[in-house]
Structures are given as C-alpha cells and as structure tokens.
Amino acid sequence: MERSEELNKDLNPFTPLVGIRIPDHAFMQDLAQMFGGPLALTSANLSSQASSLNVKEFQDLWPQLSLVVDGGPIGDGQSPECRLGSTVVDLSVPGKFGIIRPGCALENTTAVLQQKYGLLPSHGSCF
C-alpha cells in the first residue's frame, strides 16, 4: 500500500509503497496487540531461501539479530505449502489487486479479495 507521511522513511526507502503483514499465527497476533501499534519485522530467512518454520532453522542468522522470540512452529511443519512464505498482494490501485508472490495463502487471499471486497485482479499480476 502507499506509505503514509507518519511512517519512518528508513523503512523501504526506495519505494513509495509499504508492505503490511497480517499473520495467521496466535503468538504474532498477541504480540502486535500488546504493542498497540505497527511492528517493523522481517522474515526469518534470507531473500529467495525457503521460509523458516521454527527458530532453529535460521540459527545461523542469530548473531546478526537483536532479538529472537520463539513463538512456536509455523504450520504443521510437514506440508510443502508451509514453506511458500507469505502471500504478497499489491493493493496500491483502488478496486484492484495484484499478486506479487503467491505464497501459502494464495487461494484464500484471492477469494477474500474478490468475494468479500469485490476487487478485480490487475493486469500484470502473477495470478
């Protein structure tokens, strides 16, 4: 989505867009609720690598991190869909959506965007 003026300009400095993650994980939902505002987080893997499903899988990155919180495993740990990472959607065009990365929630996400919100897929979307 388009960034607001209030958002720290050091987050995604080379684009006017910002990503908003909506986790389907009770621990992350509780953590966000406790903070009462946005959290600036990154994925627990290097770009283009498979998504981590538990903290031990990104142990090699721990020395570079300020904090590691173990909120439990993500998904069942067995199904390949768990490793696809987040579905990333571009909502910067009113009335339309574009799929930037299909991810593990592609079908559910596109169904909600189309059926509940009446959005149409945009041209150039990988959907």
PDB file of C-alpha atoms in Angstrom:
ATOM      1  CA  MET A   1       0.000   0.000   0.000  1.00  0.00           C
ATOM      2  CA  GLU A   2       1.099   3.618  -0.281  1.00  0.00           C
ATOM      3  CA  ARG A   3       3.154   4.726   2.701  1.00  0.00           C
ATOM      4  CA  SER A   4       1.814   7.480   4.952  1.00  0.00           C
ATOM      5  CA  GLU A   5       3.867  10.511   5.943  1.00  0.00           C
ATOM      6  CA  GLU A   6       3.995   9.233   9.542  1.00  0.00           C
ATOM      7  CA  LEU A   7       5.903   6.087   8.621  1.00  0.00           C
ATOM      8  CA  ASN A   8       9.641   6.137   9.225  1.00  0.00           C
ATOM      9  CA  LYS A   9      11.284   6.897   5.868  1.00  0.00           C
ATOM     10  CA  ASP A  10      14.101   4.423   6.617  1.00  0.00           C
ATOM     11  CA  LEU A  11      11.633   1.556   6.130  1.00  0.00           C
ATOM     12  CA  ASN A  12      11.603   0.696   2.411  1.00  0.00           C
ATOM     13  CA  PRO A  13      13.415   3.923   1.452  1.00  0.00           C
ATOM     14  CA  PHE A  14      13.436   3.277  -2.306  1.00  0.00           C
ATOM     15  CA  THR A  15       9.700   2.886  -2.871  1.00  0.00           C
ATOM     16  CA  PRO A  16       6.542   4.826  -2.022  1.00  0.00           C
ATOM     17  CA  LEU A  17       4.888   1.510  -1.128  1.00  0.00           C
ATOM     18  CA  VAL A  18       4.997  -0.403   2.134  1.00  0.00           C
ATOM     19  CA  GLY A  19       4.101  -3.984   2.949  1.00  0.00           C
ATOM     20  CA  ILE A  20       1.675  -4.845   5.709  1.00  0.00           C
ATOM     21  CA  ARG A  21       1.825  -8.360   7.105  1.00  0.00           C
ATOM     22  CA  ILE A  22      -1.337  -9.875   8.567  1.00  0.00           C
ATOM     23  CA  PRO A  23      -0.176 -13.028  10.360  1.00  0.00           C
ATOM     24  CA  ASP A  24      -2.403 -16.026  10.922  1.00  0.00           C
ATOM     25  CA  HIS A  25      -0.422 -17.047  13.996  1.00  0.00           C
ATOM     26  CA  ALA A  26      -1.785 -16.526  17.514  1.00  0.00           C
ATOM     27  CA  PHE A  27       1.581 -15.573  19.029  1.00  0.00           C
ATOM     28  CA  MET A  28       2.219 -12.798  16.481  1.00  0.00           C
ATOM     29  CA  GLN A  29      -1.341 -11.519  16.815  1.00  0.00           C
ATOM     30  CA  ASP A  30      -0.932 -11.369  20.613  1.00  0.00           C
ATOM     31  CA  LEU A  31       2.443  -9.619  20.299  1.00  0.00           C
ATOM     32  CA  ALA A  32       1.034  -6.972  17.947  1.00  0.00           C
ATOM     33  CA  GLN A  33      -1.934  -6.467  20.261  1.00  0.00           C
ATOM     34  CA  MET A  34       0.387  -5.937  23.250  1.00  0.00           C
ATOM     35  CA  PHE A  35       2.418  -3.285  21.413  1.00  0.00           C
ATOM     36  CA  GLY A  36      -0.709  -1.472  20.243  1.00  0.00           C
ATOM     37  CA  GLY A  37       0.900  -0.245  17.026  1.00  0.00           C
ATOM     38  CA  PRO A  38       2.810  -1.439  13.972  1.00  0.00           C
ATOM     39  CA  LEU A  39       5.869  -3.642  14.339  1.00  0.00           C
ATOM     40  CA  ALA A  40       8.727  -3.464  11.850  1.00  0.00           C
ATOM     41  CA  LEU A  41       9.707  -7.082  11.233  1.00  0.00           C
ATOM     42  CA  THR A  42      11.392  -9.126   8.585  1.00  0.00           C
ATOM     43  CA  SER A  43      11.159 -12.744   7.560  1.00  0.00           C
ATOM     44  CA  ALA A  44      13.351 -15.256   9.363  1.00  0.00           C
ATOM     45  CA  ASN A  45      15.248 -16.267   6.244  1.00  0.00           C
ATOM     46  CA  LEU A  46      17.452 -14.715   3.608  1.00  0.00           C
ATOM     47  CA  SER A  47      15.725 -13.488   0.473  1.00  0.00           C
ATOM     48  CA  SER A  48      14.955 -16.266  -2.029  1.00  0.00           C
ATOM     49  CA  GLN A  49      15.547 -19.017   0.559  1.00  0.00           C
ATOM     50  CA  ALA A  50      12.766 -21.275   1.814  1.00  0.00           C
ATOM     51  CA  SER A  51      10.731 -19.915   4.705  1.00  0.00           C
ATOM     52  CA  SER A  52      11.760 -20.968   8.186  1.00  0.00           C
ATOM     53  CA  LEU A  53       9.157 -22.903  10.142  1.00  0.00           C
ATOM     54  CA  ASN A  54      10.913 -22.851  13.531  1.00  0.00           C
ATOM     55  CA  VAL A  55      13.675 -20.818  15.182  1.00  0.00           C
ATOM     56  CA  LYS A  56      16.363 -23.490  14.846  1.00  0.00           C
ATOM     57  CA  GLU A  57      16.099 -23.345  11.043  1.00  0.00           C
ATOM     58  CA  PHE A  58      17.568 -19.833  10.974  1.00  0.00           C
ATOM     59  CA  GLN A  59      20.074 -20.335  13.777  1.00  0.00           C
ATOM     60  CA  ASP A  60      22.923 -19.171  11.515  1.00  0.00           C
ATOM     61  CA  LEU A  61      21.311 -15.684  11.442  1.00  0.00           C
ATOM     62  CA  TRP A  62      21.020 -15.331  15.252  1.00  0.00           C
ATOM     63  CA  PRO A  63      24.348 -13.465  15.687  1.00  0.00           C
ATOM     64  CA  GLN A  64      23.054 -10.718  13.363  1.00  0.00           C
ATOM     65  CA  LEU A  65      19.753 -10.257  15.226  1.00  0.00           C
ATOM     66  CA  SER A  66      18.885  -8.116  18.232  1.00  0.00           C
ATOM     67  CA  LEU A  67      16.185 -10.484  19.443  1.00  0.00           C
ATOM     68  CA  VAL A  68      14.888 -13.956  18.638  1.00  0.00           C
ATOM     69  CA  VAL A  69      11.477 -14.912  20.027  1.00  0.00           C
ATOM     70  CA  ASP A  70      10.299 -18.495  19.783  1.00  0.00           C
ATOM     71  CA  GLY A  71       6.541 -18.355  19.249  1.00  0.00           C
ATOM     72  CA  GLY A  72       6.357 -21.993  18.268  1.00  0.00           C
ATOM     73  CA  PRO A  73       6.401 -23.673  14.873  1.00  0.00           C
ATOM     74  CA  ILE A  74       4.561 -22.315  11.853  1.00  0.00           C
ATOM     75  CA  GLY A  75       2.048 -24.655  10.250  1.00  0.00           C
ATOM     76  CA  ASP A  76       2.300 -28.393  10.616  1.00  0.00           C
ATOM     77  CA  GLY A  77       5.938 -28.463   9.527  1.00  0.00           C
ATOM     78  CA  GLN A  78       5.197 -31.217   7.024  1.00  0.00           C
ATOM     79  CA  SER A  79       3.194 -29.753   4.138  1.00  0.00           C
ATOM     80  CA  PRO A  80       5.236 -28.065   1.391  1.00  0.00           C
ATOM     81  CA  GLU A  81       2.768 -25.129   1.363  1.00  0.00           C
ATOM     82  CA  CYS A  82       4.150 -24.047   4.754  1.00  0.00           C
ATOM     83  CA  ARG A  83       7.496 -23.265   3.085  1.00  0.00           C
ATOM     84  CA  LEU A  84       5.988 -20.963   0.458  1.00  0.00           C
ATOM     85  CA  GLY A  85       6.050 -17.950   2.776  1.00  0.00           C
ATOM     86  CA  SER A  86       3.534 -15.142   2.884  1.00  0.00           C
ATOM     87  CA  THR A  87       1.213 -14.327   0.017  1.00  0.00           C
ATOM     88  CA  VAL A  88       2.147 -10.783  -1.022  1.00  0.00           C
ATOM     89  CA  VAL A  89      -0.600  -8.610  -2.526  1.00  0.00           C
ATOM     90  CA  ASP A  90      -0.341  -5.174  -4.157  1.00  0.00           C
ATOM     91  CA  LEU A  91      -3.338  -3.047  -3.105  1.00  0.00           C
ATOM     92  CA  SER A  92      -1.969   0.283  -4.356  1.00  0.00           C
ATOM     93  CA  VAL A  93      -4.546   0.592  -7.184  1.00  0.00           C
ATOM     94  CA  PRO A  94      -8.086   1.273  -5.903  1.00  0.00           C
ATOM     95  CA  GLY A  95     -10.523  -1.524  -6.756  1.00  0.00           C
ATOM     96  CA  LYS A  96      -7.789  -3.916  -7.928  1.00  0.00           C
ATOM     97  CA  PHE A  97      -5.256  -6.314  -6.526  1.00  0.00           C
ATOM     98  CA  GLY A  98      -2.072  -7.815  -7.866  1.00  0.00           C
ATOM     99  CA  ILE A  99      -0.311 -10.902  -6.572  1.00  0.00           C
ATOM    100  CA  ILE A 100       3.370 -10.139  -6.131  1.00  0.00           C
ATOM    101  CA  ARG A 101       4.194 -13.510  -4.541  1.00  0.00           C
ATOM    102  CA  PRO A 102       1.685 -16.398  -4.455  1.00  0.00           C
ATOM    103  CA  GLY A 103       2.722 -17.793  -1.068  1.00  0.00           C
ATOM    104  CA  CYS A 104       0.896 -20.246   1.178  1.00  0.00           C
ATOM    105  CA  ALA A 105      -2.426 -18.383   1.352  1.00  0.00           C
ATOM    106  CA  LEU A 106      -2.976 -17.617  -2.349  1.00  0.00           C
ATOM    107  CA  GLU A 107      -6.374 -19.286  -2.814  1.00  0.00           C
ATOM    108  CA  ASN A 108      -7.856 -17.998   0.435  1.00  0.00           C
ATOM    109  CA  THR A 109      -6.476 -14.479  -0.120  1.00  0.00           C
ATOM    110  CA  THR A 110      -7.746 -14.115  -3.685  1.00  0.00           C
ATOM    111  CA  ALA A 111     -11.162 -15.495  -2.681  1.00  0.00           C
ATOM    112  CA  VAL A 112     -11.493 -12.927   0.123  1.00  0.00           C
ATOM    113  CA  LEU A 113     -10.311 -10.048  -2.081  1.00  0.00           C
ATOM    114  CA  GLN A 114     -12.753 -10.939  -4.859  1.00  0.00           C
ATOM    115  CA  GLN A 115     -15.798 -12.213  -2.972  1.00  0.00           C
ATOM    116  CA  LYS A 116     -15.751 -10.137   0.197  1.00  0.00           C
ATOM    117  CA  TYR A 117     -14.246  -6.890  -1.127  1.00  0.00           C
ATOM    118  CA  GLY A 118     -15.181  -7.063  -4.822  1.00  0.00           C
ATOM    119  CA  LEU A 119     -11.626  -6.368  -6.018  1.00  0.00           C
ATOM    120  CA  LEU A 120     -10.528  -7.351  -9.508  1.00  0.00           C
ATOM    121  CA  PRO A 121      -7.167  -8.846 -10.485  1.00  0.00           C
ATOM    122  CA  SER A 122      -4.939  -6.217 -12.113  1.00  0.00           C
ATOM    123  CA  HIS A 123      -3.077  -6.703 -15.392  1.00  0.00           C
ATOM    124  CA  GLY A 124       0.457  -7.931 -14.906  1.00  0.00           C
ATOM    125  CA  SER A 125      -0.404  -9.802 -11.732  1.00  0.00           C
ATOM    126  CA  CYS A 126       1.116 -13.262 -11.493  1.00  0.00           C
ATOM    127  CA  PHE A 127      -2.365 -14.518 -10.501  1.00  0.00           C
TER     128      PHE A 127
END
